[in-house]
PDB file of C-alpha atoms in Angstrom:
ATOM      1  CA  MET A   8      41.675-164.127   5.525  1.00 77.00           C
ATOM      2  CA  SER A   9      44.356-161.723   6.703  1.00 94.00           C
ATOM      3  CA  TYR A  10      46.702-159.923   4.346  1.00 96.00           C
ATOM      4  CA  VAL A  11      49.523-162.171   5.572  1.00 97.00           C
ATOM      5  CA  ASP A  12      47.543-165.317   4.741  1.00 97.00           C
ATOM      6  CA  ASP A  13      46.621-163.862   1.375  1.00 98.00           C
ATOM      7  CA  LEU A  14      50.304-163.326   0.618  1.00 98.00           C
ATOM      8  CA  LEU A  15      51.043-166.953   1.485  1.00 98.00           C
ATOM      9  CA  VAL A  16      48.241-168.155  -0.786  1.00 98.00           C
ATOM     10  CA  GLN A  17      49.590-165.888  -3.524  1.00 98.00           C
ATOM     11  CA  ALA A  18      53.080-167.312  -3.032  1.00 98.00           C
ATOM     12  CA  GLN A  19      51.822-170.884  -3.282  1.00 98.00           C
ATOM     13  CA  GLY A  20      49.842-170.100  -6.425  1.00 98.00           C
ATOM     14  CA  LEU A  21      52.824-168.509  -8.088  1.00 98.00           C
ATOM     15  CA  ALA A  22      55.162-171.356  -7.140  1.00 98.00           C
ATOM     16  CA  SER A  23      52.797-174.004  -8.493  1.00 97.00           C
ATOM     17  CA  ALA A  24      52.004-172.176 -11.747  1.00 96.00           C
ATOM     18  CA  ASP A  25      53.466-173.390 -15.027  1.00 91.00           C
ATOM     19  CA  PRO A  26      53.472-177.147 -14.219  1.00 90.00           C
ATOM     20  CA  LYS A  27      55.997-178.101 -16.887  1.00 90.00           C
ATOM     21  CA  ARG A  28      58.568-175.338 -16.762  1.00 92.00           C
ATOM     22  CA  PRO A  29      58.201-172.792 -13.999  1.00 95.00           C
ATOM     23  CA  LYS A  30      58.829-169.185 -14.986  1.00 96.00           C
ATOM     24  CA  GLN A  31      61.490-167.427 -12.982  1.00 96.00           C
ATOM     25  CA  ALA A  32      59.218-164.398 -12.709  1.00 97.00           C
ATOM     26  CA  ASN A  33      56.626-166.478 -10.854  1.00 98.00           C
ATOM     27  CA  LEU A  34      59.116-168.264  -8.612  1.00 98.00           C
ATOM     28  CA  ARG A  35      60.807-165.008  -7.690  1.00 98.00           C
ATOM     29  CA  ARG A  36      57.529-163.273  -6.928  1.00 98.00           C
ATOM     30  CA  ALA A  37      56.563-166.301  -4.838  1.00 98.00           C
ATOM     31  CA  VAL A  38      59.686-166.055  -2.693  1.00 98.00           C
ATOM     32  CA  SER A  39      59.216-162.315  -2.361  1.00 98.00           C
ATOM     33  CA  ALA A  40      55.582-162.738  -1.279  1.00 98.00           C
ATOM     34  CA  ALA A  41      56.602-165.378   1.261  1.00 98.00           C
ATOM     35  CA  TYR A  42      59.110-162.985   2.796  1.00 98.00           C
ATOM     36  CA  TYR A  43      56.613-160.151   2.897  1.00 98.00           C
ATOM     37  CA  ALA A  44      54.079-162.412   4.585  1.00 98.00           C
ATOM     38  CA  LEU A  45      56.583-163.046   7.376  1.00 98.00           C
ATOM     39  CA  PHE A  46      57.687-159.408   7.508  1.00 98.00           C
ATOM     40  CA  HIS A  47      54.104-158.146   7.851  1.00 97.00           C
ATOM     41  CA  GLU A  48      53.346-160.755  10.511  1.00 97.00           C
ATOM     42  CA  ALA A  49      56.304-159.458  12.522  1.00 97.00           C
ATOM     43  CA  VAL A  50      55.125-155.892  11.947  1.00 96.00           C
ATOM     44  CA  GLU A  51      51.618-156.721  13.169  1.00 95.00           C
ATOM     45  CA  LYS A  52      52.943-158.518  16.211  1.00 96.00           C
ATOM     46  CA  SER A  53      55.243-155.581  17.014  1.00 95.00           C
ATOM     47  CA  CYS A  54      52.394-153.083  16.762  1.00 95.00           C
ATOM     48  CA  SER A  55      50.016-155.135  18.839  1.00 94.00           C
ATOM     49  CA  ALA A  56      52.703-155.593  21.466  1.00 94.00           C
ATOM     50  CA  MET A  57      53.268-151.838  21.766  1.00 93.00           C
ATOM     51  CA  LEU A  58      49.749-150.453  21.379  1.00 95.00           C
ATOM     52  CA  SER A  59      46.291-151.012  22.697  1.00 94.00           C
ATOM     53  CA  THR A  60      44.018-152.919  20.324  1.00 95.00           C
ATOM     54  CA  SER A  61      42.172-149.768  19.331  1.00 95.00           C
ATOM     55  CA  ASP A  62      45.376-147.795  18.712  1.00 94.00           C
ATOM     56  CA  ALA A  63      46.967-150.701  16.825  1.00 93.00           C
ATOM     57  CA  GLY A  64      43.970-150.726  14.496  1.00 93.00           C
ATOM     58  CA  GLY A  65      43.890-146.948  14.148  1.00 95.00           C
ATOM     59  CA  LEU A  66      45.977-144.039  12.949  1.00 96.00           C
ATOM     60  CA  VAL A  67      48.775-144.563  15.466  1.00 94.00           C
ATOM     61  CA  GLY A  68      49.094-148.178  14.362  1.00 95.00           C
ATOM     62  CA  ASP A  69      49.174-147.134  10.746  1.00 93.00           C
ATOM     63  CA  ARG A  70      52.088-144.820  11.443  1.00 94.00           C
ATOM     64  CA  LEU A  71      53.979-147.319  13.611  1.00 93.00           C
ATOM     65  CA  ARG A  72      53.726-149.990  10.918  1.00 93.00           C
ATOM     66  CA  ARG A  73      55.406-147.640   8.467  1.00 93.00           C
ATOM     67  CA  THR A  74      58.348-147.037  10.786  1.00 92.00           C
ATOM     68  CA  ILE A  75      59.518-150.678  10.736  1.00 93.00           C
ATOM     69  CA  GLN A  76      62.383-151.136   8.357  1.00 94.00           C
ATOM     70  CA  HIS A  77      63.730-154.336   6.850  1.00 96.00           C
ATOM     71  CA  ALA A  78      67.213-153.542   8.138  1.00 96.00           C
ATOM     72  CA  THR A  79      66.160-153.054  11.730  1.00 96.00           C
ATOM     73  CA  ALA A  80      64.032-156.193  11.650  1.00 97.00           C
ATOM     74  CA  LEU A  81      66.983-158.147  10.264  1.00 97.00           C
ATOM     75  CA  LYS A  82      69.274-156.776  12.948  1.00 96.00           C
ATOM     76  CA  SER A  83      66.811-157.849  15.603  1.00 96.00           C
ATOM     77  CA  ALA A  84      66.355-161.287  14.055  1.00 97.00           C
ATOM     78  CA  LYS A  85      70.072-161.882  13.969  1.00 96.00           C
ATOM     79  CA  TRP A  86      70.353-161.149  17.691  1.00 95.00           C
ATOM     80  CA  PHE A  87      68.181-164.158  18.462  1.00 96.00           C
ATOM     81  CA  ALA A  88      69.191-166.385  15.575  1.00 95.00           C
ATOM     82  CA  GLY A  89      72.748-166.764  16.820  1.00 89.00           C
ATOM     83  CA  PRO A  90      74.476-167.678  20.065  1.00 88.00           C
ATOM     84  CA  THR A  91      73.532-165.603  23.122  1.00 88.00           C
ATOM     85  CA  LYS A  92      77.178-164.696  23.740  1.00 86.00           C
ATOM     86  CA  ASN A  93      77.063-162.652  20.550  1.00 85.00           C
ATOM     87  CA  LEU A  94      74.115-160.563  21.758  1.00 91.00           C
ATOM     88  CA  PRO A  95      74.863-156.851  22.245  1.00 91.00           C
ATOM     89  CA  GLN A  96      75.545-156.106  25.908  1.00 91.00           C
ATOM     90  CA  ALA A  97      72.410-153.931  26.201  1.00 93.00           C
ATOM     91  CA  ILE A  98      70.292-156.832  25.001  1.00 94.00           C
ATOM     92  CA  GLN A  99      72.048-159.259  27.345  1.00 94.00           C
ATOM     93  CA  ASP A 100      71.345-156.883  30.208  1.00 92.00           C
ATOM     94  CA  MET A 101      67.622-156.810  29.303  1.00 93.00           C
ATOM     95  CA  ARG A 102      67.598-160.628  29.534  1.00 94.00           C
ATOM     96  CA  ALA A 103      69.461-161.228  32.750  1.00 93.00           C
ATOM     97  CA  PRO A 104      71.222-159.095  35.395  1.00 90.00           C
ATOM     98  CA  PHE A 105      74.833-158.287  34.562  1.00 85.00           C
ATOM     99  CA  GLY A 106      77.197-161.045  35.477  1.00 84.00           C
ATOM    100  CA  THR A 107      74.600-163.794  35.538  1.00 91.00           C
ATOM    101  CA  PRO A 108      74.370-166.496  32.863  1.00 91.00           C
ATOM    102  CA  GLN A 109      72.336-165.750  29.790  1.00 93.00           C
ATOM    103  CA  PRO A 110      69.221-167.904  29.499  1.00 95.00           C
ATOM    104  CA  ALA A 111      68.805-169.929  26.344  1.00 95.00           C
ATOM    105  CA  VAL A 112      66.655-168.504  23.575  1.00 96.00           C
ATOM    106  CA  ASP A 113      63.358-170.262  23.024  1.00 96.00           C
ATOM    107  CA  PRO A 114      64.021-172.668  20.115  1.00 95.00           C
ATOM    108  CA  SER A 115      60.813-171.498  18.485  1.00 97.00           C
ATOM    109  CA  LEU A 116      61.899-167.844  18.510  1.00 97.00           C
ATOM    110  CA  ARG A 117      65.387-168.847  17.310  1.00 96.00           C
ATOM    111  CA  ALA A 118      63.852-170.703  14.360  1.00 97.00           C
ATOM    112  CA  ILE A 119      61.640-167.710  13.522  1.00 98.00           C
ATOM    113  CA  CYS A 120      64.638-165.396  13.557  1.00 98.00           C
ATOM    114  CA  GLN A 121      66.783-167.799  11.479  1.00 97.00           C
ATOM    115  CA  THR A 122      63.978-168.004   8.938  1.00 98.00           C
ATOM    116  CA  PHE A 123      63.546-164.235   8.870  1.00 98.00           C
ATOM    117  CA  ALA A 124      67.233-163.584   8.210  1.00 98.00           C
ATOM    118  CA  ALA A 125      67.456-166.306   5.578  1.00 98.00           C
ATOM    119  CA  LEU A 126      64.242-165.346   3.836  1.00 98.00           C
ATOM    120  CA  GLN A 127      65.135-161.683   3.682  1.00 98.00           C
ATOM    121  CA  ALA A 128      68.369-162.576   1.861  1.00 97.00           C
ATOM    122  CA  GLU A 129      66.409-164.824  -0.476  1.00 97.00           C
ATOM    123  CA  ARG A 130      63.963-162.010  -1.126  1.00 97.00           C
ATOM    124  CA  HIS A 131      66.876-159.839  -2.206  1.00 96.00           C
ATOM    125  CA  ARG A 132      68.144-162.610  -4.475  1.00 95.00           C
ATOM    126  CA  ALA A 133      64.650-163.089  -5.900  1.00 97.00           C
ATOM    127  CA  ASP A 134      64.083-159.419  -6.575  1.00 96.00           C
ATOM    128  CA  TYR A 135      67.509-158.240  -7.656  1.00 95.00           C
ATOM    129  CA  ASP A 136      69.881-161.053  -8.636  1.00 92.00           C
ATOM    130  CA  LEU A 137      68.631-162.404 -11.940  1.00 91.00           C
ATOM    131  CA  SER A 138      71.881-164.296 -12.454  1.00 89.00           C
ATOM    132  CA  SER A 139      70.934-166.638  -9.622  1.00 91.00           C
ATOM    133  CA  PRO A 140      67.923-168.754 -10.625  1.00 93.00           C
ATOM    134  CA  PHE A 141      65.346-170.312  -8.319  1.00 95.00           C
ATOM    135  CA  SER A 142      64.016-173.847  -8.621  1.00 95.00           C
ATOM    136  CA  ARG A 143      60.424-174.652  -7.799  1.00 96.00           C
ATOM    137  CA  ALA A 144      61.664-176.842  -4.955  1.00 96.00           C
ATOM    138  CA  ASP A 145      63.568-173.910  -3.501  1.00 95.00           C
ATOM    139  CA  ALA A 146      60.609-171.545  -3.806  1.00 97.00           C
ATOM    140  CA  ASN A 147      58.432-174.136  -2.095  1.00 97.00           C
ATOM    141  CA  ARG A 148      60.989-174.482   0.661  1.00 98.00           C
ATOM    142  CA  GLN A 149      60.991-170.760   1.332  1.00 98.00           C
ATOM    143  CA  ILE A 150      57.198-170.679   1.404  1.00 98.00           C
ATOM    144  CA  ALA A 151      57.032-173.612   3.816  1.00 98.00           C
ATOM    145  CA  ASP A 152      59.577-171.920   6.071  1.00 98.00           C
ATOM    146  CA  ALA A 153      57.604-168.678   6.041  1.00 98.00           C
ATOM    147  CA  GLN A 154      54.401-170.541   6.875  1.00 98.00           C
ATOM    148  CA  GLU A 155      56.066-172.298   9.764  1.00 98.00           C
ATOM    149  CA  ALA A 156      57.599-169.092  11.118  1.00 98.00           C
ATOM    150  CA  ILE A 157      54.280-167.198  10.864  1.00 98.00           C
ATOM    151  CA  LYS A 158      52.503-169.988  12.722  1.00 98.00           C
ATOM    152  CA  ALA A 159      55.199-169.859  15.383  1.00 98.00           C
ATOM    153  CA  ILE A 160      55.043-166.044  15.769  1.00 97.00           C
ATOM    154  CA  ARG A 161      51.302-166.287  16.261  1.00 97.00           C
ATOM    155  CA  SER A 162      51.769-168.828  19.021  1.00 97.00           C
ATOM    156  CA  LEU A 163      54.337-166.788  20.965  1.00 96.00           C
ATOM    157  CA  GLN A 164      53.351-164.300  23.655  1.00 95.00           C
ATOM    158  CA  ALA A 165      54.908-160.845  23.403  1.00 95.00           C
ATOM    159  CA  LYS A 166      57.083-161.116  26.472  1.00 95.00           C
ATOM    160  CA  GLY A 167      60.701-161.900  27.307  1.00 96.00           C
ATOM    161  CA  ASP A 168      62.900-162.531  24.288  1.00 96.00           C
ATOM    162  CA  THR A 169      59.921-162.312  21.946  1.00 97.00           C
ATOM    163  CA  LEU A 170      59.178-158.810  23.235  1.00 97.00           C
ATOM    164  CA  ILE A 171      62.811-157.798  22.833  1.00 97.00           C
ATOM    165  CA  PHE A 172      62.777-159.158  19.285  1.00 97.00           C
ATOM    166  CA  LEU A 173      59.638-157.135  18.514  1.00 97.00           C
ATOM    167  CA  LEU A 174      61.154-154.008  20.085  1.00 96.00           C
ATOM    168  CA  GLY A 175      64.234-154.646  18.001  1.00 96.00           C
ATOM    169  CA  CYS A 176      62.101-154.759  14.836  1.00 95.00           C
ATOM    170  CA  LEU A 177      60.863-151.285  15.722  1.00 93.00           C
ATOM    171  CA  PHE A 178      64.018-149.702  17.051  1.00 92.00           C
ATOM    172  CA  GLY A 179      66.910-151.773  15.715  1.00 89.00           C
ATOM    173  CA  GLU A 180      70.325-150.855  16.994  1.00 89.00           C
ATOM    174  CA  SER A 181      69.019-147.787  18.814  1.00 90.00           C
ATOM    175  CA  LEU A 182      67.775-150.256  21.410  1.00 90.00           C
ATOM    176  CA  THR A 183      71.423-150.904  22.268  1.00 90.00           C
ATOM    177  CA  ARG A 184      72.721-147.339  22.286  1.00 86.00           C
ATOM    178  CA  ASN A 185      73.527-145.147  25.295  1.00 74.00           C
ATOM    179  CA  HIS A 186      73.951-148.274  27.361  1.00 67.00           C
ATOM    180  CA  SER A 187      76.015-148.246  30.523  1.00 67.00           C
ATOM    181  CA  GLN A 188      76.226-150.546  33.476  1.00 58.00           C
TER     182      GLN A 188
ATOM    183  CA  MET B 115      98.372-166.092   9.468  1.00 81.00           C
ATOM    184  CA  PRO B 116      95.604-167.276   7.107  1.00 86.00           C
ATOM    185  CA  THR B 117      93.544-164.684   5.346  1.00 92.00           C
ATOM    186  CA  LYS B 118      89.811-164.372   6.009  1.00 92.00           C
ATOM    187  CA  ASP B 119      89.065-166.068   2.716  1.00 93.00           C
ATOM    188  CA  GLU B 120      91.366-168.934   3.636  1.00 93.00           C
ATOM    189  CA  GLN B 121      89.724-169.253   7.054  1.00 93.00           C
ATOM    190  CA  ILE B 122      86.282-169.445   5.501  1.00 94.00           C
ATOM    191  CA  GLN B 123      87.368-171.883   2.837  1.00 93.00           C
ATOM    192  CA  ALA B 124      88.946-174.082   5.522  1.00 92.00           C
ATOM    193  CA  ALA B 125      85.715-173.969   7.524  1.00 91.00           C
ATOM    194  CA  LEU B 126      83.673-174.921   4.479  1.00 92.00           C
ATOM    195  CA  ASP B 127      86.115-177.691   3.554  1.00 91.00           C
ATOM    196  CA  SER B 128      85.892-179.160   7.036  1.00 88.00           C
ATOM    197  CA  VAL B 129      82.133-179.293   6.781  1.00 86.00           C
ATOM    198  CA  LEU B 130      82.257-180.845   3.326  1.00 84.00           C
ATOM    199  CA  ALA B 131      84.280-183.701   4.784  1.00 82.00           C
ATOM    200  CA  SER B 132      81.730-184.411   7.493  1.00 82.00           C
ATOM    201  CA  ALA B 133      78.446-183.363   5.928  1.00 77.00           C
ATOM    202  CA  PRO B 134      75.421-185.677   6.106  1.00 79.00           C
ATOM    203  CA  LYS B 135      75.131-188.234   3.303  1.00 80.00           C
ATOM    204  CA  VAL B 136      71.630-187.057   2.388  1.00 81.00           C
ATOM    205  CA  PRO B 137      71.353-184.548   0.902  1.00 91.00           C
ATOM    206  CA  LYS B 138      74.822-185.058  -0.542  1.00 93.00           C
ATOM    207  CA  VAL B 139      76.955-181.895  -0.678  1.00 94.00           C
ATOM    208  CA  ILE B 140      79.335-181.957  -3.602  1.00 93.00           C
ATOM    209  CA  GLU B 141      80.750-178.457  -3.457  1.00 93.00           C
ATOM    210  CA  THR B 142      80.659-175.227  -1.487  1.00 94.00           C
ATOM    211  CA  ARG B 143      81.497-171.729  -2.670  1.00 94.00           C
ATOM    212  CA  PHE B 144      81.292-168.369  -0.974  1.00 96.00           C
ATOM    213  CA  ARG B 145      81.596-164.658  -1.462  1.00 95.00           C
ATOM    214  CA  LEU B 146      81.920-161.906   1.078  1.00 97.00           C
ATOM    215  CA  GLY B 147      79.434-159.056   1.200  1.00 96.00           C
ATOM    216  CA  ILE B 148      77.289-156.804   3.331  1.00 95.00           C
ATOM    217  CA  ASP B 149      73.780-157.737   4.343  1.00 95.00           C
ATOM    218  CA  ASP B 150      70.736-155.478   4.607  1.00 92.00           C
ATOM    219  CA  ALA B 151      71.538-154.688   8.222  1.00 92.00           C
ATOM    220  CA  GLY B 152      74.912-153.273   7.092  1.00 93.00           C
ATOM    221  CA  ASP B 153      76.840-156.121   8.659  1.00 94.00           C
ATOM    222  CA  ASP B 154      79.601-158.250   7.138  1.00 95.00           C
ATOM    223  CA  ALA B 155      78.138-161.369   5.644  1.00 97.00           C
ATOM    224  CA  ILE B 156      79.218-164.547   3.943  1.00 97.00           C
ATOM    225  CA  PHE B 157      77.032-165.703   1.086  1.00 96.00           C
ATOM    226  CA  VAL B 158      77.505-169.451   0.851  1.00 96.00           C
ATOM    227  CA  LEU B 159      76.466-171.547  -2.129  1.00 96.00           C
ATOM    228  CA  VAL B 160      75.988-175.209  -1.274  1.00 95.00           C
ATOM    229  CA  VAL B 161      75.897-177.370  -4.364  1.00 95.00           C
ATOM    230  CA  LEU B 162      73.979-180.601  -3.835  1.00 95.00           C
ATOM    231  CA  ASP B 163      74.089-183.788  -5.832  1.00 95.00           C
ATOM    232  CA  GLU B 164      72.101-183.579  -9.028  1.00 95.00           C
ATOM    233  CA  GLN B 165      70.012-186.543  -7.915  1.00 95.00           C
ATOM    234  CA  THR B 166      68.724-184.774  -4.808  1.00 95.00           C
ATOM    235  CA  LYS B 167      64.961-185.183  -4.895  1.00 94.00           C
ATOM    236  CA  ASP B 168      62.490-182.357  -4.513  1.00 93.00           C
ATOM    237  CA  THR B 169      61.043-184.162  -1.515  1.00 94.00           C
ATOM    238  CA  GLU B 170      64.440-183.882   0.131  1.00 94.00           C
ATOM    239  CA  TRP B 171      64.595-180.122  -0.566  1.00 96.00           C
ATOM    240  CA  THR B 172      63.551-179.049   2.908  1.00 96.00           C
ATOM    241  CA  THR B 173      65.099-176.787   5.491  1.00 96.00           C
ATOM    242  CA  ALA B 174      64.872-179.640   7.988  1.00 95.00           C
ATOM    243  CA  ASN B 175      67.298-181.566   5.752  1.00 94.00           C
ATOM    244  CA  PHE B 176      69.498-178.568   5.103  1.00 95.00           C
ATOM    245  CA  GLN B 177      69.609-177.279   8.680  1.00 93.00           C
ATOM    246  CA  PRO B 178      72.392-179.657   9.838  1.00 92.00           C
ATOM    247  CA  ILE B 179      74.569-178.462   6.953  1.00 93.00           C
ATOM    248  CA  MET B 180      73.844-174.814   7.737  1.00 94.00           C
ATOM    249  CA  ASP B 181      74.466-175.371  11.451  1.00 92.00           C
ATOM    250  CA  GLN B 182      77.774-177.100  10.783  1.00 92.00           C
ATOM    251  CA  ILE B 183      78.966-174.319   8.477  1.00 94.00           C
ATOM    252  CA  HIS B 184      77.826-171.592  10.860  1.00 93.00           C
ATOM    253  CA  GLU B 185      79.581-173.330  13.743  1.00 92.00           C
ATOM    254  CA  ALA B 186      82.784-173.819  11.745  1.00 93.00           C
ATOM    255  CA  ILE B 187      82.797-170.124  10.809  1.00 94.00           C
ATOM    256  CA  ARG B 188      82.273-169.117  14.432  1.00 92.00           C
ATOM    257  CA  ALA B 189      85.001-171.545  15.507  1.00 92.00           C
ATOM    258  CA  ALA B 190      87.357-169.720  13.152  1.00 91.00           C
ATOM    259  CA  GLY B 191      86.653-166.578  15.185  1.00 91.00           C
ATOM    260  CA  LEU B 192      84.538-164.897  12.498  1.00 93.00           C
ATOM    261  CA  THR B 193      81.267-163.115  13.326  1.00 91.00           C
ATOM    262  CA  ASP B 194      80.093-162.625   9.746  1.00 94.00           C
ATOM    263  CA  TRP B 195      76.587-163.931   9.304  1.00 96.00           C
ATOM    264  CA  PRO B 196      76.322-166.761   6.740  1.00 97.00           C
ATOM    265  CA  TYR B 197      73.494-166.779   4.230  1.00 97.00           C
ATOM    266  CA  PHE B 198      72.871-169.929   2.270  1.00 97.00           C
ATOM    267  CA  ARG B 199      71.743-170.836  -1.196  1.00 96.00           C
ATOM    268  CA  PHE B 200      71.259-174.484  -2.128  1.00 96.00           C
ATOM    269  CA  ALA B 201      71.328-175.592  -5.755  1.00 95.00           C
ATOM    270  CA  ARG B 202      71.890-178.581  -8.003  1.00 94.00           C
ATOM    271  CA  PRO B 203      74.699-178.222 -10.580  1.00 94.00           C
ATOM    272  CA  SER B 204      72.142-177.910 -13.359  1.00 91.00           C
ATOM    273  CA  GLU B 205      70.499-174.964 -11.568  1.00 89.00           C
ATOM    274  CA  LEU B 206      73.601-172.838 -11.230  1.00 86.00           C
ATOM    275  CA  ASN B 207      73.473-171.017 -14.541  1.00 72.00           C
ATOM    276  CA  ARG B 208      70.014-171.659 -15.875  1.00 58.00           C
ATOM    277  CA  VAL B 209      68.714-168.957 -18.168  1.00 53.00           C
ATOM    278  CA  ALA B 210      65.805-167.098 -16.613  1.00 47.00           C
ATOM    279  CA  GLY B 211      62.569-168.263 -18.180  1.00 47.00           C
TER     280      GLY B 211
END
């Protein structure tokens, strides 16, 4: 099994531990693991979209993986989780020639990006906000969402909006800078 | 001219009035903040009926509520990204175990 799949199994195990009264420590680690599963799947997809198979599995891939930041990945996810009219102009211009209507975002990619943004916030809550408890049902919901999003990422080809999303994970807002038309 | 807080509260109130019957929303709260991308964000707490079953605790069931709130916020002219937490009343202040 891949590291991502192992994280999901870990999340499920933690969320189902303590049948009578779940421990917050386990539920929180479960949510965190679910987020990291999704994050690392996006990282892997980004690297494999940019690099040859041999480079992605080698030293260059190792370095590229370490460059991806949670903030840049969130920024990129939010581009495609919301309405296309809110996309930065540089991103709009990568999708369609200036002045032409913006195509709709693939619903599957939109769902992935919505899940990514939501799950990252939940990961923060899980790891840092001890005043805000998790229920087992909520942990299970986050895990199910991560599983669904990972399955969806694996099914998408790295082209069009998916490619822009993956580039955004790597480069974040710098993808939109120095843009002129 | 309503304040930003008033605009958000009005958006949340409008959704509360038209939210789906299942799961039943009994209250919404929010706080403003900054997300990990450094953008303005609205952290929304949606309190659901205590009787909401675990089997109903799915994003598919919550998505219409989230979509309505997101749309109401956008309709108010705000671009802050909403993040959602769902909880039953009994889960709001439970001591960490």
